Amino acid sequence: MTTTNFTVDTDSDGIALVTWDMPGKSMNVFTQAVLEELDGIVDRVVADADIKGVVFTSGKASFSGGADLTMIKSMFDLMEEEKRTNPDNAQKLLFDMVGRMSGLFRKIETCGKPWVSAINGVCMGGAFELSLACHGRVAADSPAVKMGLPEVKVGIFPGAGGTQRVPRLANAQDALQMMTTGSTLTPQRAKAMGLIHEIAEPKKLVSAAKAMIKGGLKAVAPWDEKGFKLPGGLIWSAQGAQLWPAASAIYRRETQNNYPAAAAILKSVFEGLQVPIDTGLRIEQRYFSHILQTSEARSMIRSLFVSMQEINKGARRPEGIKPTKFRKVGVVGAGFMGASIAYVTAKAGIPVVLIDRDLDAAGKGKAHSEDLVKKDIQKGKTTREDGDKLLSLITPSADYADIAEADLVIEAVFEDRDVKKAVTEAVEAEIRQTAVFASNTSTLPITGLAKNSKRPKNFIGIHFFSPVDKMMLTEIILGRKTSDKALATAMDFVAAIKKTPIVVNDTRGFFVNRCVLRYMNESYNMLVEGVPPAMIENAAKMAGMPVGPLALNDEVAIDLSLKIIRASIADLGEGAVDPRHLELIERMVEKEGRLGRKNGKGFYDYPAKPAKKHLWPELKTLYPQQDADKVDVKELQNRFLACIALEAARTMEEGIVTDPREADLGTILGFGFAPYTGGALSYIDSMGADVFLAMCKGLARKYGRQFRAPKLLIDMAAKGETFYGRFNPHAETKTAA
Ligand code: NAD
């Protein structure tokens, strides 16, 4: 049998070295072809009497990223096909397809010859599950080696034996913690948990693995031997009685029961540990085929894996424009945002000049990077050498001549039209005609600001989110005259600093802030209605939001909310704002002096640490309170998700966002919109536009016009359309194919 993805070399000791090295790919992944070839290799190894054992490793820098998730999509396509021709068999077909990988790994485990996995780099998901089915595991002692079962992060779970083998090797508590959070393990942690046997010097990895076989490694998994004992004790034991009630409670606390895949991990482990391994694997297979069919899995895989990859690879980048290699970037305004933008730029290895009104202010901006580097060195996240290199790339300055050579200049000065105008002129007096000028404004329309520019086609918005070093999203905003070249340059920059870009047409608040304002406004409505504040916050979290709207408003600053409300009235008239919102926010800021977290007083109180923040007790005295028992919590949850989803739909109708992938990712990465939904538009698509519309109609009757649906949705509901169908991001590719 010839193999294209593996090489097999048997040495004089009869140990076959199976090296996984897929041609033309930077990373090994499981595909149907890989599974078939590996199956053939197992047969060959078993049949060949000269082969005593197998060392399995990778020919690439990493071991493997696990299963190619597009394989899951092809399983669905086959199942859908079967549903049409032979509906009774469709579930069985999916169940069998799902069991393929697990069955192969079990075949390795029971083949009668010892297998050792030599883990030389990142080893994730299915690849780690394969390693767990080997009789021995050695990992290279290197920071590049990371192991884990991260499936839960995209709405699925380890379905190739992970839920059965991890808790049979480690104690069930560690196993649950690892799988339900999808956390990654260093070799040291994996060894401490009992998941690998040895850690070896990288150069001696394969020889260490071979030595295990030569040392008489048994070709039997511990759980296939008589007298096997679970390391964490039996389910129905004193230990089990301590673990399981707490595990269920923690699951509920952490997920609000919104993540069926996390629940399936608990169920698979709980049930699987009470039966022999083969039955346990069947249990896992059954839950896995169920989870694959949930809307959570489909939506999360689509947005958080497929779309994320496509968008990060530049799906929205205009074609045919040469990529920009940044020799120098200028950042003007070394304050809160500018200092952080300079840091992420230098972190990407790009020299950056950080300008402020005087050298002192610019130096303070650089000091921010010095702090971050110092902390990273203390935490062992970077070395002093790399830290020094990063800092050497940042040049503080007060002289615009220093940015003359920059390919891109980003301004992050005060949010003031006149200041921005003066800075634009000062920058353009120095930079080349072809250089791109970007504004990090959060509220001022780009087309208006571009009027200050002599070359509006080179003028663009790059809107960062705070904290810049943690937030993965950037909004790229097109002014009316912004050219494709400027867009391509902005996208190249965002790719260089490893963030996810969404491309947005110019509008007040752009995309993310428009949506997030709806979320906060709805909490004002609830306060005014007399919903107890704690219920408002809890309902939002139950709906899947990471931070309640009142807590979020405190982070953003309540005086900023007041500024935004007043600016809306000034620009759009009295009707643009609910007078009750103005009254509430004016009272918070001007009468009560509650500005948010920044002055320790907002919707919450912020006592000195270690005490925790808590809702401001007086908040509930501002409005007559409803009886908590009579408040419909589910309806509160629906209101939060619906008001955001409606705003996202409006931006699609207005052409502010044009690609549903971007709207979905923007809402998840921008402010954590219930990730299990796959984003605000997937939330609507999953329930169906007609069902969503009916819900909004009911909410509009009870709570007001914020729930009125745009025409687009009414039209989609009538035609039975989805966002991904109507605005199919892959439509052109399809026609071309
Ligand atoms: P900031 O007040 O912390 O920093 C502004 C900096 O600009 C100061 O260091 C100031 O000295 C400098 N500056 C002012 N005039 C200047 C001039 N003429 N020349 C050179 N430097 C000058 O403000 P910030 O919070 O960093 O906001 C900056 C911009 O980023 C604003 O447009 C804001 O809307 C936007 N933004 C802010 C956030 C946020 O969370 N704060 C988020 C996204 C976007």
PDB file of N, CA and C and ligand atoms in Angstrom, residues 332-338 355-357 361 400 411-415 419-420 423 440-443 463-466, ligand 1:
ATOM      1  N   VAL A 332      -0.187  58.608  16.217  1.00  0.00           N
ATOM      2  CA  VAL A 332      -0.219  59.959  16.788  1.00  0.00           C
ATOM      3  C   VAL A 332      -1.241  59.985  17.911  1.00  0.00           C
ATOM      4  N   GLY A 333      -0.812  60.452  19.070  1.00  0.00           N
ATOM      5  CA  GLY A 333      -1.644  60.398  20.273  1.00  0.00           C
ATOM      6  C   GLY A 333      -1.175  59.208  21.087  1.00  0.00           C
ATOM      7  N   ALA A 334      -0.395  59.499  22.143  1.00  0.00           N
ATOM      8  CA  ALA A 334       0.192  58.404  22.925  1.00  0.00           C
ATOM      9  C   ALA A 334      -0.589  58.190  24.219  1.00  0.00           C
ATOM     10  N   GLY A 335      -1.909  58.424  24.155  1.00  0.00           N
ATOM     11  CA  GLY A 335      -2.737  58.260  25.347  1.00  0.00           C
ATOM     12  C   GLY A 335      -3.144  56.811  25.537  1.00  0.00           C
ATOM     13  N   PHE A 336      -4.312  56.634  26.141  1.00  0.00           N
ATOM     14  CA  PHE A 336      -4.823  55.307  26.480  1.00  0.00           C
ATOM     15  C   PHE A 336      -4.797  54.349  25.277  1.00  0.00           C
ATOM     16  N   MET A 337      -5.353  54.785  24.146  1.00  0.00           N
ATOM     17  CA  MET A 337      -5.436  53.891  22.984  1.00  0.00           C
ATOM     18  C   MET A 337      -4.137  53.869  22.188  1.00  0.00           C
ATOM     19  N   GLY A 338      -3.593  55.068  21.909  1.00  0.00           N
ATOM     20  CA  GLY A 338      -2.400  55.153  21.069  1.00  0.00           C
ATOM     21  C   GLY A 338      -1.240  54.348  21.644  1.00  0.00           C
ATOM     22  N   ILE A 355       3.888  59.458  18.463  1.00  0.00           N
ATOM     23  CA  ILE A 355       3.973  60.924  18.573  1.00  0.00           C
ATOM     24  C   ILE A 355       2.918  61.474  19.527  1.00  0.00           C
ATOM     25  N   ASP A 356       3.308  62.442  20.315  1.00  0.00           N
ATOM     26  CA  ASP A 356       2.334  63.187  21.106  1.00  0.00           C
ATOM     27  C   ASP A 356       2.738  64.647  21.088  1.00  0.00           C
ATOM     28  N   ARG A 357       2.044  65.460  21.899  1.00  0.00           N
ATOM     29  CA  ARG A 357       2.293  66.906  21.821  1.00  0.00           C
ATOM     30  C   ARG A 357       3.705  67.274  22.261  1.00  0.00           C
ATOM     31  N   ALA A 361       5.033  63.411  26.923  1.00  0.00           N
ATOM     32  CA  ALA A 361       3.774  62.669  26.744  1.00  0.00           C
ATOM     33  C   ALA A 361       4.005  61.422  25.892  1.00  0.00           C
ATOM     34  N   TYR A 400       6.905  65.435  13.782  1.00  0.00           N
ATOM     35  CA  TYR A 400       6.198  64.732  12.708  1.00  0.00           C
ATOM     36  C   TYR A 400       7.135  64.277  11.591  1.00  0.00           C
ATOM     37  N   GLU A 411      -4.131  57.751  13.828  1.00  0.00           N
ATOM     38  CA  GLU A 411      -4.268  58.792  14.858  1.00  0.00           C
ATOM     39  C   GLU A 411      -5.205  58.318  15.958  1.00  0.00           C
ATOM     40  N   ALA A 412      -4.789  58.606  17.193  1.00  0.00           N
ATOM     41  CA  ALA A 412      -5.626  58.277  18.358  1.00  0.00           C
ATOM     42  C   ALA A 412      -5.558  59.464  19.307  1.00  0.00           C
ATOM     43  N   VAL A 413      -5.805  60.665  18.763  1.00  0.00           N
ATOM     44  CA  VAL A 413      -5.786  61.871  19.601  1.00  0.00           C
ATOM     45  C   VAL A 413      -7.194  62.087  20.161  1.00  0.00           C
ATOM     46  N   PHE A 414      -7.375  63.203  20.884  1.00  0.00           N
ATOM     47  CA  PHE A 414      -8.678  63.455  21.503  1.00  0.00           C
ATOM     48  C   PHE A 414      -9.826  63.341  20.485  1.00  0.00           C
ATOM     49  N   GLU A 415     -10.982  62.930  20.993  1.00  0.00           N
ATOM     50  CA  GLU A 415     -12.171  62.793  20.130  1.00  0.00           C
ATOM     51  C   GLU A 415     -12.751  64.182  19.872  1.00  0.00           C
ATOM     52  N   VAL A 419      -9.109  69.046  16.760  1.00  0.00           N
ATOM     53  CA  VAL A 419      -7.799  68.445  17.055  1.00  0.00           C
ATOM     54  C   VAL A 419      -7.451  67.448  15.950  1.00  0.00           C
ATOM     55  N   LYS A 420      -8.441  66.646  15.552  1.00  0.00           N
ATOM     56  CA  LYS A 420      -8.182  65.630  14.523  1.00  0.00           C
ATOM     57  C   LYS A 420      -7.817  66.300  13.197  1.00  0.00           C
ATOM     58  N   VAL A 423      -4.214  67.483  13.333  1.00  0.00           N
ATOM     59  CA  VAL A 423      -3.280  66.355  13.270  1.00  0.00           C
ATOM     60  C   VAL A 423      -3.219  65.784  11.851  1.00  0.00           C
ATOM     61  N   ASN A 440      -8.643  56.337  14.557  1.00  0.00           N
ATOM     62  CA  ASN A 440      -9.206  55.390  15.527  1.00  0.00           C
ATOM     63  C   ASN A 440     -10.426  55.994  16.223  1.00  0.00           C
ATOM     64  N   THR A 441     -11.058  56.948  15.588  1.00  0.00           N
ATOM     65  CA  THR A 441     -12.238  57.570  16.205  1.00  0.00           C
ATOM     66  C   THR A 441     -13.279  56.516  16.581  1.00  0.00           C
ATOM     67  N   SER A 442     -13.999  56.755  17.676  1.00  0.00           N
ATOM     68  CA  SER A 442     -15.058  55.796  17.977  1.00  0.00           C
ATOM     69  C   SER A 442     -16.434  56.333  17.617  1.00  0.00           C
ATOM     70  N   THR A 443     -16.540  57.645  17.380  1.00  0.00           N
ATOM     71  CA  THR A 443     -17.882  58.173  17.111  1.00  0.00           C
ATOM     72  C   THR A 443     -17.977  59.055  15.867  1.00  0.00           C
ATOM     73  N   HIS A 463     -10.839  51.038  13.812  1.00  0.00           N
ATOM     74  CA  HIS A 463     -11.400  51.210  15.153  1.00  0.00           C
ATOM     75  C   HIS A 463     -10.978  50.041  16.033  1.00  0.00           C
ATOM     76  N   PHE A 464     -10.135  50.342  17.011  1.00  0.00           N
ATOM     77  CA  PHE A 464      -9.666  49.323  17.951  1.00  0.00           C
ATOM     78  C   PHE A 464     -10.602  49.271  19.151  1.00  0.00           C
ATOM     79  N   PHE A 465     -10.540  48.157  19.848  1.00  0.00           N
ATOM     80  CA  PHE A 465     -11.342  48.022  21.061  1.00  0.00           C
ATOM     81  C   PHE A 465     -10.410  47.887  22.263  1.00  0.00           C
ATOM     82  N   SER A 466     -10.892  48.354  23.375  1.00  0.00           N
ATOM     83  CA  SER A 466     -10.049  48.369  24.560  1.00  0.00           C
ATOM     84  C   SER A 466     -10.374  47.183  25.475  1.00  0.00           C
TER      85      SER A 466
HETATM   86  P1  NAD B   1      -6.595  59.882  25.546  1.00  0.00           P
HETATM   87  O1  NAD B   1      -7.092  61.169  26.049  1.00  0.00           O
HETATM   88  O2  NAD B   1      -6.170  58.855  26.530  1.00  0.00           O
HETATM   89  O3  NAD B   1      -5.361  60.104  24.575  1.00  0.00           O
HETATM   90  C1  NAD B   1      -5.311  61.121  23.609  1.00  0.00           C
HETATM   91  C2  NAD B   1      -3.860  61.483  23.420  1.00  0.00           C
HETATM   92  O4  NAD B   1      -3.778  62.348  22.302  1.00  0.00           O
HETATM   93  C3  NAD B   1      -3.242  62.209  24.607  1.00  0.00           C
HETATM   94  O5  NAD B   1      -2.039  61.583  24.973  1.00  0.00           O
HETATM   95  C4  NAD B   1      -3.009  63.608  24.091  1.00  0.00           C
HETATM   96  O6  NAD B   1      -1.868  64.235  24.661  1.00  0.00           O
HETATM   97  C5  NAD B   1      -2.804  63.329  22.619  1.00  0.00           C
HETATM   98  N1  NAD B   1      -3.033  64.497  21.777  1.00  0.00           N
HETATM   99  C6  NAD B   1      -4.033  65.396  21.856  1.00  0.00           C
HETATM  100  N2  NAD B   1      -3.874  66.346  20.911  1.00  0.00           N
HETATM  101  C7  NAD B   1      -2.754  66.033  20.229  1.00  0.00           C
HETATM  102  C8  NAD B   1      -2.078  66.618  19.149  1.00  0.00           C
HETATM  103  N3  NAD B   1      -2.523  67.717  18.582  1.00  0.00           N
HETATM  104  N4  NAD B   1      -0.962  66.028  18.698  1.00  0.00           N
HETATM  105  C9  NAD B   1      -0.484  64.910  19.266  1.00  0.00           C
HETATM  106  N5  NAD B   1      -1.096  64.313  20.301  1.00  0.00           N
HETATM  107  C10 NAD B   1      -2.215  64.863  20.779  1.00  0.00           C
HETATM  108  O7  NAD B   1      -7.747  59.318  24.604  1.00  0.00           O
HETATM  109  P2  NAD B   1      -8.040  57.825  24.137  1.00  0.00           P
HETATM  110  O8  NAD B   1      -9.025  57.207  25.056  1.00  0.00           O
HETATM  111  O9  NAD B   1      -6.763  57.135  23.879  1.00  0.00           O
HETATM  112  O10 NAD B   1      -8.811  58.067  22.766  1.00  0.00           O
HETATM  113  C11 NAD B   1      -8.123  58.420  21.594  1.00  0.00           C
HETATM  114  C12 NAD B   1      -9.007  58.166  20.399  1.00  0.00           C
HETATM  115  O11 NAD B   1      -9.362  56.782  20.358  1.00  0.00           O
HETATM  116  C13 NAD B   1     -10.312  58.918  20.389  1.00  0.00           C
HETATM  117  O12 NAD B   1     -10.617  59.284  19.074  1.00  0.00           O
HETATM  118  C14 NAD B   1     -11.305  57.900  20.915  1.00  0.00           C
HETATM  119  O13 NAD B   1     -12.615  58.157  20.469  1.00  0.00           O
HETATM  120  C15 NAD B   1     -10.773  56.647  20.300  1.00  0.00           C
HETATM  121  N6  NAD B   1     -11.161  55.394  20.964  1.00  0.00           N
HETATM  122  C16 NAD B   1     -11.149  55.306  22.312  1.00  0.00           C
HETATM  123  C17 NAD B   1     -11.502  54.106  22.917  1.00  0.00           C
HETATM  124  C18 NAD B   1     -11.457  53.960  24.417  1.00  0.00           C
HETATM  125  O14 NAD B   1     -11.906  52.931  24.930  1.00  0.00           O
HETATM  126  N7  NAD B   1     -10.919  54.923  25.134  1.00  0.00           N
HETATM  127  C19 NAD B   1     -11.863  52.995  22.133  1.00  0.00           C
HETATM  128  C20 NAD B   1     -11.849  53.107  20.748  1.00  0.00           C
HETATM  129  C21 NAD B   1     -11.497  54.314  20.174  1.00  0.00           C
END
